[in-house]
Short mmCIF file of C-alpha atoms and ligand atoms in Angstrom, two decimals:
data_model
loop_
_atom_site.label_atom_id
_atom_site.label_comp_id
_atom_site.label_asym_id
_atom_site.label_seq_id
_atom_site.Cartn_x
_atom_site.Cartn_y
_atom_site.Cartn_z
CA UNK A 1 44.17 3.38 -18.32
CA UNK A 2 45.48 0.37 -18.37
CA UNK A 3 49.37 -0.19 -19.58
CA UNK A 4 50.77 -3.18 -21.17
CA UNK A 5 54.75 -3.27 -22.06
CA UNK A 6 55.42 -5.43 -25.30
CA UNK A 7 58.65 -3.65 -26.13
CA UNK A 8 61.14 -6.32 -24.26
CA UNK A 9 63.76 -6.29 -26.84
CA UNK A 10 64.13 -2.45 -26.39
CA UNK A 11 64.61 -2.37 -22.86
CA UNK A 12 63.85 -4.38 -19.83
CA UNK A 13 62.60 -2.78 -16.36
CA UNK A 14 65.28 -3.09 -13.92
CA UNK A 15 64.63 -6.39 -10.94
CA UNK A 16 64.15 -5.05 -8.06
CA UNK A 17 66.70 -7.31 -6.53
CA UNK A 18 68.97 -5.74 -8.70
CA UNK A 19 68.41 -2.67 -7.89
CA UNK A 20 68.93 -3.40 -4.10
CA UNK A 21 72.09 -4.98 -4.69
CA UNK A 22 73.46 -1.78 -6.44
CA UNK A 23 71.69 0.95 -3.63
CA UNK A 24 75.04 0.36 -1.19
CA UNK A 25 77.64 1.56 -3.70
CA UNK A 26 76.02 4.92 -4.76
CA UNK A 27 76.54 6.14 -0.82
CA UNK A 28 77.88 3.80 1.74
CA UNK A 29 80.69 1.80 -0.42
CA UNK A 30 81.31 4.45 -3.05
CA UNK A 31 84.73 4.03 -3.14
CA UNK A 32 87.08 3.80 -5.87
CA UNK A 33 88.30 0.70 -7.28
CA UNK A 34 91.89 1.44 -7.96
CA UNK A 35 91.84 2.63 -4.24
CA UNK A 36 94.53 1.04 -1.86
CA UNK A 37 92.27 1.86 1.12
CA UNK A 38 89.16 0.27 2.85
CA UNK A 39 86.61 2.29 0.52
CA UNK A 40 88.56 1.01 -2.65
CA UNK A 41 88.64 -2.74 -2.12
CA UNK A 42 85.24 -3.22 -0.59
CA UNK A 43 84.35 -2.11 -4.33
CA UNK A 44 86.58 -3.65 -5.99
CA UNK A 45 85.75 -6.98 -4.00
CA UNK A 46 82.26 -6.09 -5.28
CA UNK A 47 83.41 -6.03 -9.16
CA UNK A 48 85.36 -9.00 -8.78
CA UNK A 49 81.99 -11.02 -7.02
CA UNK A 50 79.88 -9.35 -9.77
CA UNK A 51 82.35 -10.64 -13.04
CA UNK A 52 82.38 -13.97 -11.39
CA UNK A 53 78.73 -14.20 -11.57
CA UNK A 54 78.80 -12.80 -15.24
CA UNK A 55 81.34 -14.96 -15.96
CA UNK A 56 79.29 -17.89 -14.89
CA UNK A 57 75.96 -17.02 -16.80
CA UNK A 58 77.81 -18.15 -20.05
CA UNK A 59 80.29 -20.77 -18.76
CA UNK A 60 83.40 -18.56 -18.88
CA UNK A 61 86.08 -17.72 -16.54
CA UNK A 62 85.94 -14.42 -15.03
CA UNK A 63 89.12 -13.35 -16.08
CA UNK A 64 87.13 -13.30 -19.74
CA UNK A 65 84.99 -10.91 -18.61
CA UNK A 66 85.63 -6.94 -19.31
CA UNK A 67 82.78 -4.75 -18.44
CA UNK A 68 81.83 -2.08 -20.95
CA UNK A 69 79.52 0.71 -21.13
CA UNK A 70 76.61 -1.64 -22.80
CA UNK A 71 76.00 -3.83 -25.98
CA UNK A 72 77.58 -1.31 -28.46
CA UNK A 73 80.65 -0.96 -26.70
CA UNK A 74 81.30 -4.25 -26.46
CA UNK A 75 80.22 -5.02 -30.04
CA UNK A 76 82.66 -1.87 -31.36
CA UNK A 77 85.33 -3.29 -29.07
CA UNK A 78 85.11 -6.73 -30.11
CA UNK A 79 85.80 -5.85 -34.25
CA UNK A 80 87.79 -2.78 -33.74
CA UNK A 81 89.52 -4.58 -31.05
CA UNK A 82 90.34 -7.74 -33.41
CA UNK A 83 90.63 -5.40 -36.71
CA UNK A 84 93.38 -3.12 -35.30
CA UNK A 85 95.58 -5.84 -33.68
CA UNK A 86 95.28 -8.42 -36.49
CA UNK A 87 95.12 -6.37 -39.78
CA UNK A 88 98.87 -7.64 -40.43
CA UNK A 89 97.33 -10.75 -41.65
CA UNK A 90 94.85 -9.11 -42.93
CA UNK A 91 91.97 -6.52 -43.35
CA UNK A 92 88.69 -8.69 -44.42
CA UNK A 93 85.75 -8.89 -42.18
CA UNK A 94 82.59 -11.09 -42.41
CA UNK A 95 79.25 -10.49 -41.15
CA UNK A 96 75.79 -10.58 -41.49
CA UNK A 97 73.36 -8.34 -43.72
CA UNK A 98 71.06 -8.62 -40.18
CA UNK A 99 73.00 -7.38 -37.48
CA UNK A 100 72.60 -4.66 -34.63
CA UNK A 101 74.05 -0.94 -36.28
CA UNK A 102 76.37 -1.52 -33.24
CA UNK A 103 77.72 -4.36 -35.13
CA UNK A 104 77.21 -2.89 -38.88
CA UNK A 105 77.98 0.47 -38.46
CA UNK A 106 81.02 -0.54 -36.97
CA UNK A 107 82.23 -2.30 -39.83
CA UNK A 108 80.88 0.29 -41.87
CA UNK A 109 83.31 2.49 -39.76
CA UNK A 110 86.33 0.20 -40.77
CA UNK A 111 85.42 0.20 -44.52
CA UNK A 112 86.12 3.58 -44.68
CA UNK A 113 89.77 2.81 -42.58
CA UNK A 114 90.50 0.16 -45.77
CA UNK A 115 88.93 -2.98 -44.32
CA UNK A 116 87.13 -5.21 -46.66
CA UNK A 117 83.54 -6.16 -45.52
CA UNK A 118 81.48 -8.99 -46.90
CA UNK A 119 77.94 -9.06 -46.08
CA UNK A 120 76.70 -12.56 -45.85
CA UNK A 121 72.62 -12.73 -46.95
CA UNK A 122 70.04 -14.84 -45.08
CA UNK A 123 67.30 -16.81 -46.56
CA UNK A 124 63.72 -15.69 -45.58
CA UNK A 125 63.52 -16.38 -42.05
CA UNK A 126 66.45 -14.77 -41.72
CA UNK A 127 68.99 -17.72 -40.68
CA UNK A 128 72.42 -16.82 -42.18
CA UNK A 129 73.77 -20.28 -43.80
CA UNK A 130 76.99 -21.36 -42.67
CA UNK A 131 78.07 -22.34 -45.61
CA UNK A 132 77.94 -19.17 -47.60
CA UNK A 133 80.11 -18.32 -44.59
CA UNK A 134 82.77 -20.74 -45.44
CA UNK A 135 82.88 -20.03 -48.89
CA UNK A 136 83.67 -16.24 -48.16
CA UNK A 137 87.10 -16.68 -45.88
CA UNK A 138 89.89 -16.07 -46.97
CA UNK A 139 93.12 -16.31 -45.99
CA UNK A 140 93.07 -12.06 -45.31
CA UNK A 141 89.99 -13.30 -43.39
CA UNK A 142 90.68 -12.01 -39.81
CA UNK A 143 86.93 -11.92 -38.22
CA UNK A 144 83.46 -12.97 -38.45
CA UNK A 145 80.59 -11.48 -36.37
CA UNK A 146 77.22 -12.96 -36.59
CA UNK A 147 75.06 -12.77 -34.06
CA UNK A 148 73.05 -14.89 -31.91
CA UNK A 149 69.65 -14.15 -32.34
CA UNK A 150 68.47 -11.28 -34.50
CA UNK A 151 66.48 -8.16 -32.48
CA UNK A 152 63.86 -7.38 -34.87
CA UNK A 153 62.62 -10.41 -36.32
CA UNK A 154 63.69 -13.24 -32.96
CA UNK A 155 65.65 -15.39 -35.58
CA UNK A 156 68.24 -17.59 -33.57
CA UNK A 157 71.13 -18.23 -36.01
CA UNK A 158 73.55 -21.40 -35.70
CA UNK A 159 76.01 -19.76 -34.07
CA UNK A 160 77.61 -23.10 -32.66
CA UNK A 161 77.99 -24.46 -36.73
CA UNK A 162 79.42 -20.99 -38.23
CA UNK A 163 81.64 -21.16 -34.73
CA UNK A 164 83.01 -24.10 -36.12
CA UNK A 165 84.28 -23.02 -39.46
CA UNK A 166 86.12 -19.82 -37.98
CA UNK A 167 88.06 -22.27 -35.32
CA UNK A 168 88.81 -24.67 -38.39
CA UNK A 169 89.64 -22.02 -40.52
CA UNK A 170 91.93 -20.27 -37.71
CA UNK A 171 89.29 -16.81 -37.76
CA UNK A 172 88.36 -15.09 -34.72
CA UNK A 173 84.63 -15.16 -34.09
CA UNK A 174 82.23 -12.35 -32.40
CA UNK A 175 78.70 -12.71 -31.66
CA UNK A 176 76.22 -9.99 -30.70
CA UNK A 177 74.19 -11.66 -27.74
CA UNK A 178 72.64 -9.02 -26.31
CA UNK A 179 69.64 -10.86 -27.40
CA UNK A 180 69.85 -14.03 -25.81
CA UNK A 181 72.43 -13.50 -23.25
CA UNK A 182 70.29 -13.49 -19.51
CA UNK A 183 67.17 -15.01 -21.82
CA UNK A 184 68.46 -18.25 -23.47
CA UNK A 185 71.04 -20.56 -21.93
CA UNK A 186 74.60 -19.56 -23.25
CA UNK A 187 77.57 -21.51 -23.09
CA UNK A 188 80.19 -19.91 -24.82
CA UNK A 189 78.67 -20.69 -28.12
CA UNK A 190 82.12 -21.64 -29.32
CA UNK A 191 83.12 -18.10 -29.88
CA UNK A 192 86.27 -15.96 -29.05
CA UNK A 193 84.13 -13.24 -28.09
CA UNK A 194 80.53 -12.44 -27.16
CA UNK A 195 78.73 -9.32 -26.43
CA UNK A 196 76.06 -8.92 -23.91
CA UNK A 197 74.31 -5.85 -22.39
CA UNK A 198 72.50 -5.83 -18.89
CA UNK A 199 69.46 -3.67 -19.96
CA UNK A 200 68.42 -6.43 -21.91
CA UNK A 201 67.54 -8.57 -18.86
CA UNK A 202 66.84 -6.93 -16.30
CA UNK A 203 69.63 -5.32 -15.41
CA UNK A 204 70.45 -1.27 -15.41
CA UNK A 205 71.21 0.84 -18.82
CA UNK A 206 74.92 1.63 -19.49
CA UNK A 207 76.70 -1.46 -18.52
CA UNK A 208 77.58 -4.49 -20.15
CA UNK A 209 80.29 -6.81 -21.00
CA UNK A 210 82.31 -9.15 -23.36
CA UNK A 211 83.43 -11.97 -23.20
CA UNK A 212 86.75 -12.15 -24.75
CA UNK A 213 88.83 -16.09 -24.58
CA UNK A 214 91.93 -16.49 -23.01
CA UNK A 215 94.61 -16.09 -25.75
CA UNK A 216 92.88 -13.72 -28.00
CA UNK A 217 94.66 -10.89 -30.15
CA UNK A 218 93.05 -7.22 -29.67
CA UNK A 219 93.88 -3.88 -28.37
CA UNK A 220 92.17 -2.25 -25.87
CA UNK A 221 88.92 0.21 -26.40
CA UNK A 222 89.85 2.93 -24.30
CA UNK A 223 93.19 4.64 -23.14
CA UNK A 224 94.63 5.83 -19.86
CA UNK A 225 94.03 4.09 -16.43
CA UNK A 226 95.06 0.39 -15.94
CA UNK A 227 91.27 -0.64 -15.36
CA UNK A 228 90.04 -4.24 -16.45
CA UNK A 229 93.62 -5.25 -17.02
CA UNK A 230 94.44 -2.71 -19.60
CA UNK A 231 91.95 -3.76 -21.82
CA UNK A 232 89.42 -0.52 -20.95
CA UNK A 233 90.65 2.68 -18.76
CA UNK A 234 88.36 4.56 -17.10
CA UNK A 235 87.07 4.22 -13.61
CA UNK A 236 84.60 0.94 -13.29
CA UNK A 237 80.93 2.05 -13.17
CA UNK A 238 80.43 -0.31 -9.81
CA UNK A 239 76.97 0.30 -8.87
CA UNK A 240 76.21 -1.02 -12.86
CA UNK A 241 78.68 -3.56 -12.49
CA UNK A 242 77.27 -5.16 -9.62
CA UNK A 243 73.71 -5.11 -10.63
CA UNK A 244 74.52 -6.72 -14.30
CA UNK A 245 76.42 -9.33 -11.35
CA UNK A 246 72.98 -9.68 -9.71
CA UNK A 247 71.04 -9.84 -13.25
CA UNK A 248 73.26 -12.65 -14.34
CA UNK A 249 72.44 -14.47 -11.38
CA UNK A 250 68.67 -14.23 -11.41
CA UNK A 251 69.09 -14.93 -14.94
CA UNK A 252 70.46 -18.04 -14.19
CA UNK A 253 67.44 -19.01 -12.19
CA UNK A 254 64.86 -17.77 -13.86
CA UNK A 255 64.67 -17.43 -17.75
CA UNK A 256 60.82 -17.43 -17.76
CA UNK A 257 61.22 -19.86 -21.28
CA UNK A 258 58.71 -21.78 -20.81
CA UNK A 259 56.21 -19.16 -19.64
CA UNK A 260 57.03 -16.78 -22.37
CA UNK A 261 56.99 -19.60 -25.62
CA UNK A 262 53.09 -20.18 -24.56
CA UNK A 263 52.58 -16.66 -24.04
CA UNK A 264 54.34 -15.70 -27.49
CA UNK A 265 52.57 -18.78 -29.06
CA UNK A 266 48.85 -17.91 -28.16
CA UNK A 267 49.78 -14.14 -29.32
CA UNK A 268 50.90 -15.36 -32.78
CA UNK A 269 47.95 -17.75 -33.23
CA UNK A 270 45.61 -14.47 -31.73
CA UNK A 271 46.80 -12.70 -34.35
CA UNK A 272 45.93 -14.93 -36.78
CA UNK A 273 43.15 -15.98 -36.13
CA UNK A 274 41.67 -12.32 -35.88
CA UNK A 275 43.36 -10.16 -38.54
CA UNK A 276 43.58 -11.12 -41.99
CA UNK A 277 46.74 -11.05 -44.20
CA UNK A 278 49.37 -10.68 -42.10
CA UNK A 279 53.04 -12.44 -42.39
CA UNK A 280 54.65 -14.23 -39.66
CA UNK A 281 58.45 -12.47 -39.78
CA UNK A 282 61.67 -14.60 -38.98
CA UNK A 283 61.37 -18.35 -38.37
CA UNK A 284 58.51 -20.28 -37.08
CA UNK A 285 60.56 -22.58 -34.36
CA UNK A 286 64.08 -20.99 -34.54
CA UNK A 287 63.17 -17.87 -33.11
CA UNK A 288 63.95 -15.98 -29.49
CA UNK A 289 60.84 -17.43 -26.72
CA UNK A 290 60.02 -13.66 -26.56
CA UNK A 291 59.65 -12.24 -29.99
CA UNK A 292 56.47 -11.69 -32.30
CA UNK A 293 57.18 -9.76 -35.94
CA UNK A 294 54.65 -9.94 -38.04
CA UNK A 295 53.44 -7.76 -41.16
CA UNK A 296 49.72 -6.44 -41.23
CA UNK A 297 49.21 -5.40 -44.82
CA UNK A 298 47.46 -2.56 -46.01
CA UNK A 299 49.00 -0.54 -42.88
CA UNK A 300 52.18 1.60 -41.34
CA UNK A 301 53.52 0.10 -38.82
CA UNK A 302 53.53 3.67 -36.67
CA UNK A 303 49.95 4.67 -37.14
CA UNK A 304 49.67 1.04 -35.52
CA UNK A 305 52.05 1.85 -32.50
CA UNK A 306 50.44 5.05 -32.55
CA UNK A 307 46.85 3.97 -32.47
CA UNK A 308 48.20 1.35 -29.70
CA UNK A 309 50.00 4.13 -27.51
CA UNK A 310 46.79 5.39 -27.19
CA UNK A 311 45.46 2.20 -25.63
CA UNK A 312 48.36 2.16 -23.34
CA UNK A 313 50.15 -0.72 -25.76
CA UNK A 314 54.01 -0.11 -26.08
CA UNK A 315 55.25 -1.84 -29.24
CA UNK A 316 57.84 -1.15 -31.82
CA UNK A 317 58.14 -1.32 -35.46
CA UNK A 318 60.23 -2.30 -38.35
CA UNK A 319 58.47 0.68 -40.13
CA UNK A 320 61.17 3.45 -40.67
CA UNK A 321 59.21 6.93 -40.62
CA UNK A 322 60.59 7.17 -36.16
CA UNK A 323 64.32 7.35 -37.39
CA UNK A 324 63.78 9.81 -39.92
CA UNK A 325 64.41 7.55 -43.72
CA UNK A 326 62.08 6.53 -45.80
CA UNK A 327 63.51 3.28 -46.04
CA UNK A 328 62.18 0.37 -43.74
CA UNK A 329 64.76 -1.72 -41.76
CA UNK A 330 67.69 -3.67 -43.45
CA UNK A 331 66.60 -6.84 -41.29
CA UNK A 332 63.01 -6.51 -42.73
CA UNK A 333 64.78 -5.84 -46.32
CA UNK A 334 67.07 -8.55 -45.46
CA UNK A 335 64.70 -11.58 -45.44
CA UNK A 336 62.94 -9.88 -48.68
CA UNK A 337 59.46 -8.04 -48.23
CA UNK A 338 58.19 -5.80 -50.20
CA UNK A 339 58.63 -2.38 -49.25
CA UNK A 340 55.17 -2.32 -48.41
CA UNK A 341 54.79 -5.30 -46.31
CA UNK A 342 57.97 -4.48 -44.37
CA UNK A 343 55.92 -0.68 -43.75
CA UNK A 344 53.41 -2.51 -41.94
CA UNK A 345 55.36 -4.65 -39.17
CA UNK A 346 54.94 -4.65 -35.85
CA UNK A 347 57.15 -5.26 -33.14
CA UNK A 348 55.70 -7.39 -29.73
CA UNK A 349 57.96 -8.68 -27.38
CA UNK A 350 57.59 -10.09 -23.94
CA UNK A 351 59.53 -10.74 -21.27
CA UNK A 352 59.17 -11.66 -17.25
CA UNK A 353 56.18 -9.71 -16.39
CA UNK A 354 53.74 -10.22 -19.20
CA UNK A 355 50.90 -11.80 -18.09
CA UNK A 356 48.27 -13.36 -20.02
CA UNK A 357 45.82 -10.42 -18.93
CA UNK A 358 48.58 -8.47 -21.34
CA UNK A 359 48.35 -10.96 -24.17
CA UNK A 360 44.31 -10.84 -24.19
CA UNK A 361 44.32 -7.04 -24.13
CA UNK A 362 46.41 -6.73 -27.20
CA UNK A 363 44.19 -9.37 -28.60
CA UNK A 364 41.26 -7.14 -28.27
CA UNK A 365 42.61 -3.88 -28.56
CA UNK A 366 44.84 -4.53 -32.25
CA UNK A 367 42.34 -5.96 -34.59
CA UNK A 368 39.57 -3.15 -34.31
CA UNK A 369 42.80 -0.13 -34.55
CA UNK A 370 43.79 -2.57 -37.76
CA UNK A 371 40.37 -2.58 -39.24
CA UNK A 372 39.67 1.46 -38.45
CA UNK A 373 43.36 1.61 -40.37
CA UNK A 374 42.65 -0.23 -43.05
CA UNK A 375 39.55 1.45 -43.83
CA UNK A 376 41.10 4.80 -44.23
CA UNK A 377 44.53 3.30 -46.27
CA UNK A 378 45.05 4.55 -49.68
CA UNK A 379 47.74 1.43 -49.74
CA UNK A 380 45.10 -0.98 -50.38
C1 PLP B 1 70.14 -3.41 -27.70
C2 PLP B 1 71.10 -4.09 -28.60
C3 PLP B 1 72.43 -3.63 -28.75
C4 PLP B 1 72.89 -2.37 -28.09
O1 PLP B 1 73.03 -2.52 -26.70
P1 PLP B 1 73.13 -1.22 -25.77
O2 PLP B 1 73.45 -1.76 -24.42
O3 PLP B 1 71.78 -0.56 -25.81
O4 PLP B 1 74.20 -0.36 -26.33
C5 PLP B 1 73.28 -4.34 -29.57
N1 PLP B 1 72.88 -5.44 -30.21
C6 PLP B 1 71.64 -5.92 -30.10
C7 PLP B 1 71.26 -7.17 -30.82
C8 PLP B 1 70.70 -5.26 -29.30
O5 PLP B 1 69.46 -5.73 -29.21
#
């Protein structure tokens, strides 16, 4: 049968460049880091190579770069990091009503510790306004964490504006890139400190980074060794390291744009020119090059991914019935469907290999599974 992947934003297959670049430090050059022999600094040469090139994928320095465990280290570092070293001044936190539960859950976390947490709304295409940012700090204000582009729905906010108002207004800033970072060029965005995961693109699971600007206040995530300059103990997971190194660098080569907007562009107008009411989810230009979201009415989003499976199709959904509640996803709540409507998204994203073979497949294969499901829907 055949197989299409449209589930980029979930995980990325790992280049095999990458993957040769990592092969030597399993066996041959396994040696550890903190090491004042051969073994050691041949890997921790190889760290030091691989944070430059990290470094350089978002216009940083390398001594900004810390390498964490993935996106939701980095994004639990990043607030608890700035909440516990700067809650003298004081305990209020901004953010989104969008972000990744790496990001919300987090906060969520420091609500409970006595934080304050304001949850900024977004319109319907889910951009967050900077304004209503500006209007929420106050002078307990110690952080705001938006991110860059939203995972579900491809909605790119402006970061660079809502930047802005934090350095005016003397507030750290965080953003959660670990959708755009490696897909979208990134320079620096203006924040204090950015999260980015190598899974995302193209790189191995369990490894990622942030970016944290000279001069920043935090404490460091984990406790004992000396690793990463005090700022996270534990020994450095080099193989990882070095192939989120060779990601960042094929990254910076190749972003595949282009090739996905037309791909992601003849999906959406596929779509809707074969299956009737259906909503286009997040915004029409200001979204991520590889994201489609829409809502089919009528339908739940997993007897869709279901019914696709079956064809080989991997998708995702904002539909909630996978994780176990009833409710459907805060982003899809967030931009204000209908309980219904938000039941019945779906979930395609591309990346690097999608072809347009992949693209006219899905075209053929979805409407008939969403006409079979309709006809059998007690929603309608
Ligand atoms: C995937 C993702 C994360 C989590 O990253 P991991 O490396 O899987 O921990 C965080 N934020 C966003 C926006 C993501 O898409």
């Amino acid at each position: 049968m055949k197989r299409v992947y449209l589930d980029y934003a979930a995980t990325t297959p790992t280049h095999p460049d990458v993957l040769a670049e990592m092969q030597p430090y399993f066996f041959l050059k396994f040696g550890n880091p903190s090491s004042i022999h051969q073994f050691g600094q041949e890997a921790k040469a190889a760290i030091e190579t691989a944070r430059e090139k990290t470094a350089k994928l978002i216009g940083a320095s390398a001594d900004e770069i810390v390498f964490t465990s993935g996106g939701t280290e980095s994004d639990n570092f990043a607030i608890e990091g700035i909440a516990f070293a700067n809650e003298k001044k004081g305990k209020h936190i901004i953010t989104s009503k969008i972000e990744h539960h790496a990001v919300s859950e987090c906060c969520e976390f420091l609500a409970k510790r006595g934080f304050t947490i304001t949850h900024i709304p977004v319109d319907k295409f889910g951009l967050v306004d900077p304004e209503d940012v500006k209007k929420t700090i106050t002078d307990k204000t110690i952080l705001i964490s938006i991110m860059h582009a939203n995972n579900e729905i491809g909605t790119i906010e402006p970061i660079a504006e809502i930047a802005g108002i934090a350095k005016e207004k003397g507030v750290y800033f965080h953003t959660d890139a670990v959708q755009t970072a490696g897909h979208i060029p990134i320079n620096k965005l203006n924040a204090d400190l950015i999260s980015f995961s190598a899974h995302k693109f193209y790189g191995p699971k369990g490894i990622g980074a942030l970016y944290i600007k000279k001069g920043t206040r935090m404490v460091s995530f984990l406790h004992g060794g000396a690793q990463e300059k005090n700022r996270r103990a534990s020994t450095e997971n080099v193989p990882g390291i070095v192939g989120m190194g060779k990601a960042c660098e094929l990254a910076q080569n190749d972003m595949a744009i282009e090739k996905e907007t037309i791909l992601r562009d003849k999906l959406i107008k596929g779509l809707f020119d074969q299956i009737p009411e259906i909503v286009l989810n997040g915004h029409p230009t200001l979204r991520l090059p590889n994201n489609v979201n829409i809502s089919i009415k009528h339908i739940e989003g997993e007897s869709i991914l279901i019914n696709l499976d079956l064809m080989g199709i991997a998708a995702s959904s904002g539909s909630a019935c996978t994780s176990g509640s009833l409710d459907p996803s805060h982003v899809l709540m967030a931009i204000g469907l209908a309980h219904e409507v938000a039941h019945g998204s779906l979930r395609l994203t591309l990346g690097k290999y999608t072809t347009d073979d992949d693209i006219i497949y899905l075209l053929e294969t979805l409407p008939p599974i969403v006409k079979k499901l309709r006809a059998m829907s007690p929603l309608k």
